[in-house]
Amino acid sequence: MKNKTPMPSVYDVAVGALLHDIGKLVQRGSDDDIPQVEISYAQWHSQWTEKFFNLIEEEKLSWPKCINLAWVRNLAVFYPKNGVSTSHSVTELVRVADSLASGDKVRSTHDMNEVTVQNWNEFKKKRLVALVPSLKLPENSFSRGGFHLPSSFDADSLMPSIGEEDKIGNQIFNMYKQVWTNFQKGWEEIVNAQSVSTCPGLFVEGLVSLMEKWFWAVPSSTVDEQSDISLFDHSRMVAAFSVALYHYHKVNNSLTSPSIVNDNKLSKFRLLIGDLSGIQTTLFRLSRESVSGLNRILRGRSLRFQFIADAAIRRLLEKFDLPWSSVLQTAGGRFLILVPDLGEEITNIRINQLRTEKEQWLVENYSGDLGFGIAITKPFSAQKIINETYEDCQVEIEKRARLIREEVIISSETAKLRLFQEPAKRAVLKFDYHDGICKVCGIRPAKSENQEDLCKTCMEEKKLGRCYPKANMVVIEKRDSNAEIFGLSYKLPLPNENTQKYQEKKGWQFRNGEQLGSAVFRPGYCYVPTFVEENSNNIKNLEGHGDIKTFEDLAKIPRGREILALFKADMDRLGELFNKGITPWSFAKTSTLSRMIDGYFSLRLQSYWKMIIQTFTQYMLVAMTSCFWGHGTTFLILLQR
């Protein structure tokens, strides 16, 4: 009697989905010729994806021990091989999810465009159409155009370029090769990270991060006329749908039923929305402005908001047994997660447990200023987001998609009205003011042990603000208690205070026991003005501040009177842009827009200071954006006359 093939884990499914289109980068970054036979687009694509796994077998690339290579390979290339039983329809999951992410019905290989030797090199010239310039609102229906070239996600590359396709053909060839080379280097770093060998979740998170960094400007399709969805956004969307389908069918015992897996009428999905409310109020909650270390506290608060949102995402993923690839959007304290429909009872129990934990922690640490709304939409089917037949008109597709978008908005706004339901039942929050009131926030009790008359929250923010400018990494560690942020500890170890392993690593790390995971790419950095040679003789370096300039130092820069100005700007109509500006609308495009806006505020603005100086010619720029706020749609600029 033959042994049954073990089922894949949720992480195997996620990795298989993330890599299902890896062949598109392999072929664009390779000098190999197309096979001299006419084959379908689907078969051609699978051959290149298969080539990636051949590199694994030939030991030219490593593979993580915690991920099942056989399952991932079969999921990625859409057909069973290497001893995996064909009786399971699990291998259908990624194919079905690919269609959902693309917004099309499940196609057969006969529906695909043929690729011939004559147009072999043409697809390598395809550029990613920039999404932001094509956004449309009623009073602005024109499109300025633009495109992105394959490169790392950084301040310069995220701005759209304009040019003729023929003139940059050879340039794109070389850029694809470089992206493919850099991806392989990053892959090796992730696979060889010590803790990855025992923790598949860390590998998935590292892979998502690596793909975001290098695949964000690689078109997911070269046969479409409008190539405006990146390989990263498409692959992440496929992974999210694949994992949701896996959980849904596993709970309903239908993983081995191809007809049910392919049934687009069943409501299998839900969207989980998280929204950090009260950010502006909490950020500027100050009893007075003349507080020692005020710049550190503001800087630390902004960073801590990121940590709170990150911790909430991790706890929700844990509750629903989902990998990081299921997070569709995360920016500015708001996130969107695709979850399976597990039934009202199970879903509500999991959400309510976490909601109660979060509210209790937020009340204790922010006294109701900062709230976290958690909402979930009604179940929806694949029919709501795909084109069932080629005859479906665009109006009908948009109408169905609009219903989901409206459901997200209604659910999110309703959640804001239900903040702190359990704490509100107690009517009065009891605090012990034995040591007085915190001299920074003016509302929470001070703690005598820190000897600065600060509350626990403001003290933590000040510690973060002190370390942020010099820290290379963020170390996250799970704790048994709920004392830190929803049971997770976020630390910023400084290079000069730690061993060599801390000095070499950069990014976000998750500690698994005594080992650190793979570095996770997070765009953005902290800009803080420091002493430079030309003014070091005129300004005294204050003790305890190192080489970082205080507000007092900035005001003393010899450019006239000792006066500072604060320039604050905000981006409005974001909701309208997301809901009405994207045409045709898709989950992948909203994810792209979220990342581009977040990248603009956290990356581009800080590298664009010369333009701002020219705009405000009578001022000098002395500090910027993420001194206070660097991950949302509000930025602050400190100017001096």
mmCIF file of C-alpha atoms in Angstrom, residues 365-638:
data_model
loop_
_atom_site.group_PDB
_atom_site.id
_atom_site.type_symbol
_atom_site.label_atom_id
_atom_site.label_comp_id
_atom_site.label_asym_id
_atom_site.label_seq_id
_atom_site.Cartn_x
_atom_site.Cartn_y
_atom_site.Cartn_z
ATOM 1 C CA ASN A 365 -0.421 53.105 27.465
ATOM 2 C CA TYR A 366 -2.270 55.924 25.670
ATOM 3 C CA SER A 367 -5.307 56.604 27.865
ATOM 4 C CA GLY A 368 -7.744 56.445 24.964
ATOM 5 C CA ASP A 369 -5.944 58.940 22.691
ATOM 6 C CA LEU A 370 -4.793 56.168 20.381
ATOM 7 C CA GLY A 371 -7.304 53.567 19.233
ATOM 8 C CA PHE A 372 -7.158 50.541 16.979
ATOM 9 C CA GLY A 373 -10.191 49.654 14.915
ATOM 10 C CA ILE A 374 -10.456 46.078 13.648
ATOM 11 C CA ALA A 375 -13.144 45.289 11.085
ATOM 12 C CA ILE A 376 -13.934 42.472 8.708
ATOM 13 C CA THR A 377 -16.059 42.511 5.576
ATOM 14 C CA LYS A 378 -18.824 40.122 4.689
ATOM 15 C CA PRO A 379 -17.738 36.991 2.775
ATOM 16 C CA PHE A 380 -17.399 37.457 -0.974
ATOM 17 C CA SER A 381 -16.882 35.105 -3.907
ATOM 18 C CA ALA A 382 -14.484 35.114 -6.840
ATOM 19 C CA GLN A 383 -17.330 36.317 -9.052
ATOM 20 C CA LYS A 384 -17.062 39.726 -7.388
ATOM 21 C CA ILE A 385 -13.536 40.315 -8.620
ATOM 22 C CA ILE A 386 -13.075 38.413 -11.882
ATOM 23 C CA ASN A 387 -14.286 38.576 -15.437
ATOM 24 C CA GLU A 388 -16.251 35.322 -15.754
ATOM 25 C CA THR A 389 -16.545 35.501 -19.524
ATOM 26 C CA TYR A 390 -14.810 37.510 -22.187
ATOM 27 C CA GLU A 391 -18.156 39.124 -22.975
ATOM 28 C CA ASP A 392 -18.457 40.723 -19.509
ATOM 29 C CA CYS A 393 -18.350 44.457 -19.984
ATOM 30 C CA GLN A 394 -15.992 46.674 -17.991
ATOM 31 C CA VAL A 395 -18.927 48.514 -16.425
ATOM 32 C CA GLU A 396 -20.218 45.331 -14.776
ATOM 33 C CA ILE A 397 -16.772 44.388 -13.529
ATOM 34 C CA GLU A 398 -16.277 47.828 -11.994
ATOM 35 C CA LYS A 399 -19.737 47.691 -10.438
ATOM 36 C CA ARG A 400 -18.980 44.391 -8.694
ATOM 37 C CA ALA A 401 -15.581 45.590 -7.525
ATOM 38 C CA ARG A 402 -17.109 48.821 -6.207
ATOM 39 C CA LEU A 403 -19.333 46.827 -3.871
ATOM 40 C CA ILE A 404 -16.268 45.264 -2.226
ATOM 41 C CA ARG A 405 -14.559 48.653 -1.901
ATOM 42 C CA GLU A 406 -17.655 50.135 -0.301
ATOM 43 C CA GLU A 407 -17.847 47.200 2.085
ATOM 44 C CA VAL A 408 -14.266 47.877 3.175
ATOM 45 C CA ILE A 409 -15.049 51.561 3.797
ATOM 46 C CA ILE A 410 -18.266 50.863 5.710
ATOM 47 C CA SER A 411 -16.637 48.160 7.838
ATOM 48 C CA SER A 412 -13.677 50.404 8.639
ATOM 49 C CA GLU A 413 -15.798 53.420 9.597
ATOM 50 C CA THR A 414 -18.134 51.268 11.691
ATOM 51 C CA ALA A 415 -15.150 49.881 13.606
ATOM 52 C CA LYS A 416 -14.098 53.433 14.538
ATOM 53 C CA LEU A 417 -17.468 53.951 16.204
ATOM 54 C CA ARG A 418 -16.918 50.879 18.369
ATOM 55 C CA LEU A 419 -13.508 51.665 19.777
ATOM 56 C CA PHE A 420 -12.895 50.758 23.433
ATOM 57 C CA GLN A 421 -16.210 49.008 23.938
ATOM 58 C CA GLU A 422 -15.002 46.929 26.874
ATOM 59 C CA PRO A 423 -12.972 49.668 28.641
ATOM 60 C CA ALA A 424 -15.892 52.071 28.191
ATOM 61 C CA LYS A 425 -18.097 49.822 30.313
ATOM 62 C CA ARG A 426 -15.967 50.733 33.321
ATOM 63 C CA ALA A 427 -16.696 54.430 32.703
ATOM 64 C CA VAL A 428 -13.679 55.615 34.739
ATOM 65 C CA LEU A 429 -10.051 54.647 34.211
ATOM 66 C CA LYS A 430 -8.130 54.425 37.463
ATOM 67 C CA PHE A 431 -4.531 55.650 37.509
ATOM 68 C CA ASP A 432 -2.144 55.980 40.438
ATOM 69 C CA TYR A 433 -0.643 59.491 40.460
ATOM 70 C CA HIS A 434 1.524 58.856 43.520
ATOM 71 C CA ASP A 435 4.607 60.221 41.689
ATOM 72 C CA GLY A 436 2.767 63.041 39.948
ATOM 73 C CA ILE A 437 1.808 63.642 36.304
ATOM 74 C CA CYS A 438 4.074 63.005 33.340
ATOM 75 C CA LYS A 439 5.730 66.293 32.399
ATOM 76 C CA VAL A 440 5.544 65.489 28.660
ATOM 77 C CA CYS A 441 2.028 64.218 27.907
ATOM 78 C CA GLY A 442 0.414 65.765 30.983
ATOM 79 C CA ILE A 443 -2.197 63.025 31.380
ATOM 80 C CA ARG A 444 -0.522 59.759 32.435
ATOM 81 C CA PRO A 445 1.091 59.099 35.837
ATOM 82 C CA ALA A 446 4.834 59.656 36.086
ATOM 83 C CA LYS A 447 7.064 56.814 37.208
ATOM 84 C CA SER A 448 9.662 57.650 39.850
ATOM 85 C CA GLU A 449 12.012 54.861 38.788
ATOM 86 C CA ASN A 450 12.967 56.593 35.543
ATOM 87 C CA GLN A 451 14.021 59.757 37.443
ATOM 88 C CA GLU A 452 12.767 62.027 34.650
ATOM 89 C CA ASP A 453 9.142 62.517 35.762
ATOM 90 C CA LEU A 454 7.939 60.732 32.637
ATOM 91 C CA CYS A 455 5.225 58.123 32.268
ATOM 92 C CA LYS A 456 6.113 54.652 31.018
ATOM 93 C CA THR A 457 4.897 55.422 27.482
ATOM 94 C CA CYS A 458 6.759 58.711 27.038
ATOM 95 C CA MET A 459 9.882 57.107 28.485
ATOM 96 C CA GLU A 460 9.729 54.302 25.910
ATOM 97 C CA GLU A 461 9.218 56.843 23.133
ATOM 98 C CA LYS A 462 12.220 58.828 24.331
ATOM 99 C CA LYS A 463 14.406 55.698 24.338
ATOM 100 C CA LEU A 464 13.375 54.911 20.769
ATOM 101 C CA GLY A 465 14.003 58.495 19.675
ATOM 102 C CA ARG A 466 17.473 58.403 21.206
ATOM 103 C CA CYS A 467 18.466 55.207 19.367
ATOM 104 C CA TYR A 468 16.620 55.732 16.066
ATOM 105 C CA PRO A 469 19.148 57.962 14.219
ATOM 106 C CA LYS A 470 22.077 55.574 14.786
ATOM 107 C CA ALA A 471 20.400 52.174 14.818
ATOM 108 C CA ASN A 472 20.931 49.829 11.866
ATOM 109 C CA MET A 473 18.177 47.401 12.696
ATOM 110 C CA VAL A 474 14.967 46.642 14.554
ATOM 111 C CA VAL A 475 14.891 43.427 16.580
ATOM 112 C CA ILE A 476 11.455 41.940 17.262
ATOM 113 C CA GLU A 477 10.997 39.253 19.884
ATOM 114 C CA LYS A 478 7.929 37.483 21.214
ATOM 115 C CA ARG A 479 7.328 37.857 24.942
ATOM 116 C CA ASP A 480 5.026 35.889 27.208
ATOM 117 C CA SER A 481 3.649 38.995 28.865
ATOM 118 C CA ASN A 482 1.562 41.703 27.236
ATOM 119 C CA ALA A 483 3.664 44.400 28.855
ATOM 120 C CA GLU A 484 5.355 45.676 25.700
ATOM 121 C CA ILE A 485 3.391 45.991 22.420
ATOM 122 C CA PHE A 486 0.712 43.294 22.268
ATOM 123 C CA GLY A 487 3.214 40.761 23.611
ATOM 124 C CA LEU A 488 6.020 41.748 21.218
ATOM 125 C CA SER A 489 9.254 43.527 22.062
ATOM 126 C CA TYR A 490 10.749 46.038 19.598
ATOM 127 C CA LYS A 491 14.352 47.060 20.256
ATOM 128 C CA LEU A 492 16.876 49.252 18.407
ATOM 129 C CA PRO A 493 20.330 47.888 19.241
ATOM 130 C CA LEU A 494 23.151 50.306 18.505
ATOM 131 C CA PRO A 495 26.190 49.001 16.559
ATOM 132 C CA ASN A 496 28.730 50.232 19.110
ATOM 133 C CA GLU A 497 26.887 48.551 21.966
ATOM 134 C CA ASN A 498 26.589 45.067 20.503
ATOM 135 C CA THR A 499 28.515 42.188 18.999
ATOM 136 C CA GLN A 500 29.680 41.925 15.407
ATOM 137 C CA LYS A 501 26.466 40.200 14.276
ATOM 138 C CA TYR A 502 24.494 43.323 15.138
ATOM 139 C CA GLN A 503 26.948 45.576 13.332
ATOM 140 C CA GLU A 504 26.697 43.645 10.081
ATOM 141 C CA LYS A 505 22.927 43.279 9.902
ATOM 142 C CA LYS A 506 20.483 45.928 8.761
ATOM 143 C CA GLY A 507 16.711 46.067 8.444
ATOM 144 C CA TRP A 508 14.017 44.427 10.548
ATOM 145 C CA GLN A 509 14.884 41.138 12.269
ATOM 146 C CA PHE A 510 12.733 38.679 14.195
ATOM 147 C CA ARG A 511 14.569 36.879 16.979
ATOM 148 C CA ASN A 512 13.836 33.153 17.112
ATOM 149 C CA GLY A 513 15.401 31.922 20.326
ATOM 150 C CA GLU A 514 19.000 33.121 20.285
ATOM 151 C CA GLN A 515 19.089 33.480 16.511
ATOM 152 C CA LEU A 516 18.126 36.377 14.284
ATOM 153 C CA GLY A 517 16.047 35.945 11.155
ATOM 154 C CA SER A 518 16.651 37.320 7.695
ATOM 155 C CA ALA A 519 16.797 41.065 7.210
ATOM 156 C CA VAL A 520 13.467 42.501 6.101
ATOM 157 C CA PHE A 521 13.504 45.478 3.768
ATOM 158 C CA ARG A 522 11.474 48.442 4.972
ATOM 159 C CA PRO A 523 11.682 51.645 2.916
ATOM 160 C CA GLY A 524 12.479 54.861 4.726
ATOM 161 C CA TYR A 525 15.038 56.100 7.174
ATOM 162 C CA CYS A 526 15.388 58.718 9.854
ATOM 163 C CA TYR A 527 16.922 62.048 8.872
ATOM 164 C CA VAL A 528 18.303 63.987 11.829
ATOM 165 C CA PRO A 529 20.584 67.027 11.465
ATOM 166 C CA THR A 530 24.107 66.529 12.870
ATOM 167 C CA PHE A 531 27.131 68.716 13.450
ATOM 168 C CA VAL A 532 29.288 69.346 10.385
ATOM 169 C CA GLU A 533 32.770 70.792 10.012
ATOM 170 C CA GLU A 534 31.758 74.263 8.846
ATOM 171 C CA ASN A 535 29.705 75.081 11.962
ATOM 172 C CA SER A 536 31.319 72.866 14.617
ATOM 173 C CA ASN A 537 33.418 75.782 15.855
ATOM 174 C CA ASN A 538 30.390 78.010 16.335
ATOM 175 C CA ILE A 539 28.069 75.601 18.144
ATOM 176 C CA LYS A 540 28.886 73.723 21.314
ATOM 177 C CA ASN A 541 28.106 70.019 21.260
ATOM 178 C CA LEU A 542 25.788 69.543 24.230
ATOM 179 C CA GLU A 543 26.696 66.742 26.605
ATOM 180 C CA GLY A 544 24.570 63.633 26.186
ATOM 181 C CA HIS A 545 23.422 64.453 22.669
ATOM 182 C CA GLY A 546 26.417 63.119 20.743
ATOM 183 C CA ASP A 547 26.698 64.698 17.302
ATOM 184 C CA ILE A 548 22.935 65.246 16.895
ATOM 185 C CA LYS A 549 21.803 68.873 16.857
ATOM 186 C CA THR A 550 19.095 69.978 19.262
ATOM 187 C CA PHE A 551 16.491 72.609 18.394
ATOM 188 C CA GLU A 552 18.580 75.095 20.378
ATOM 189 C CA ASP A 553 21.630 74.245 18.271
ATOM 190 C CA LEU A 554 19.682 74.672 15.050
ATOM 191 C CA ALA A 555 18.467 78.120 16.088
ATOM 192 C CA LYS A 556 22.048 79.250 16.718
ATOM 193 C CA ILE A 557 23.249 78.545 13.193
ATOM 194 C CA PRO A 558 24.620 81.961 12.075
ATOM 195 C CA ARG A 559 22.073 82.918 9.435
ATOM 196 C CA GLY A 560 20.421 85.870 11.114
ATOM 197 C CA ARG A 561 18.017 85.794 14.039
ATOM 198 C CA GLU A 562 17.625 82.672 16.173
ATOM 199 C CA ILE A 563 14.187 81.807 14.807
ATOM 200 C CA LEU A 564 12.818 78.428 13.723
ATOM 201 C CA ALA A 565 9.767 77.793 11.566
ATOM 202 C CA LEU A 566 7.719 74.638 11.176
ATOM 203 C CA PHE A 567 6.188 73.730 7.823
ATOM 204 C CA LYS A 568 3.439 71.111 7.966
ATOM 205 C CA ALA A 569 1.699 69.594 4.957
ATOM 206 C CA ASP A 570 -0.893 66.891 4.477
ATOM 207 C CA MET A 571 -2.194 64.879 1.531
ATOM 208 C CA ASP A 572 -5.967 65.076 1.094
ATOM 209 C CA ARG A 573 -8.508 63.072 -0.917
ATOM 210 C CA LEU A 574 -6.533 59.858 -0.501
ATOM 211 C CA GLY A 575 -9.706 57.829 -0.051
ATOM 212 C CA GLU A 576 -11.134 59.246 -3.265
ATOM 213 C CA LEU A 577 -7.918 58.458 -5.138
ATOM 214 C CA PHE A 578 -7.969 54.843 -3.975
ATOM 215 C CA ASN A 579 -11.656 54.333 -4.692
ATOM 216 C CA LYS A 580 -12.222 56.390 -7.848
ATOM 217 C CA GLY A 581 -8.826 57.255 -9.282
ATOM 218 C CA ILE A 582 -7.764 53.724 -10.202
ATOM 219 C CA THR A 583 -9.309 52.516 -13.459
ATOM 220 C CA PRO A 584 -9.746 49.666 -13.896
ATOM 221 C CA TRP A 585 -9.629 48.961 -10.155
ATOM 222 C CA SER A 586 -7.871 45.910 -8.713
ATOM 223 C CA PHE A 587 -6.418 44.773 -5.384
ATOM 224 C CA ALA A 588 -2.931 44.745 -6.932
ATOM 225 C CA LYS A 589 -3.201 48.368 -8.063
ATOM 226 C CA THR A 590 -4.415 49.600 -4.680
ATOM 227 C CA SER A 591 -1.475 47.796 -3.118
ATOM 228 C CA THR A 592 0.848 49.513 -5.594
ATOM 229 C CA LEU A 593 -0.609 52.935 -4.869
ATOM 230 C CA SER A 594 -0.302 52.388 -1.120
ATOM 231 C CA ARG A 595 3.382 51.495 -1.439
ATOM 232 C CA MET A 596 4.184 54.368 -3.816
ATOM 233 C CA ILE A 597 2.597 57.010 -1.591
ATOM 234 C CA ASP A 598 4.269 55.589 1.493
ATOM 235 C CA GLY A 599 7.597 55.448 -0.362
ATOM 236 C CA TYR A 600 7.230 59.050 -1.492
ATOM 237 C CA PHE A 601 6.821 60.293 2.070
ATOM 238 C CA SER A 602 9.401 58.007 3.658
ATOM 239 C CA LEU A 603 12.028 58.075 0.879
ATOM 240 C CA ARG A 604 11.582 60.680 -1.817
ATOM 241 C CA LEU A 605 10.796 63.762 0.275
ATOM 242 C CA GLN A 606 13.899 63.326 2.368
ATOM 243 C CA SER A 607 16.135 63.169 -0.702
ATOM 244 C CA TYR A 608 14.366 66.095 -2.352
ATOM 245 C CA TRP A 609 15.423 68.820 0.047
ATOM 246 C CA LYS A 610 17.138 70.982 -2.590
ATOM 247 C CA MET A 611 13.861 71.620 -4.362
ATOM 248 C CA ILE A 612 12.219 72.616 -1.087
ATOM 249 C CA ILE A 613 15.044 75.029 -0.347
ATOM 250 C CA GLN A 614 14.520 76.623 -3.756
ATOM 251 C CA THR A 615 10.794 76.889 -3.089
ATOM 252 C CA PHE A 616 11.373 78.593 0.259
ATOM 253 C CA THR A 617 14.377 80.694 -0.759
ATOM 254 C CA GLN A 618 14.358 82.845 2.376
ATOM 255 C CA TYR A 619 14.747 79.807 4.610
ATOM 256 C CA MET A 620 17.312 77.089 5.166
ATOM 257 C CA LEU A 621 16.206 73.499 5.641
ATOM 258 C CA VAL A 622 17.542 72.162 8.944
ATOM 259 C CA ALA A 623 15.394 69.107 9.667
ATOM 260 C CA MET A 624 12.811 67.104 7.838
ATOM 261 C CA THR A 625 9.963 64.591 7.728
ATOM 262 C CA SER A 626 10.863 61.588 9.838
ATOM 263 C CA CYS A 627 12.213 63.565 12.707
ATOM 264 C CA PHE A 628 8.544 63.439 13.593
ATOM 265 C CA TRP A 629 6.480 61.551 11.078
ATOM 266 C CA GLY A 630 7.861 59.376 8.325
ATOM 267 C CA HIS A 631 5.387 56.653 7.421
ATOM 268 C CA GLY A 632 2.075 58.378 6.807
ATOM 269 C CA THR A 633 0.701 61.131 4.609
ATOM 270 C CA THR A 634 1.672 64.040 6.830
ATOM 271 C CA PHE A 635 5.177 65.464 6.890
ATOM 272 C CA LEU A 636 6.864 68.153 8.946
ATOM 273 C CA ILE A 637 9.790 70.308 7.863
ATOM 274 C CA LEU A 638 11.830 72.468 10.199
#
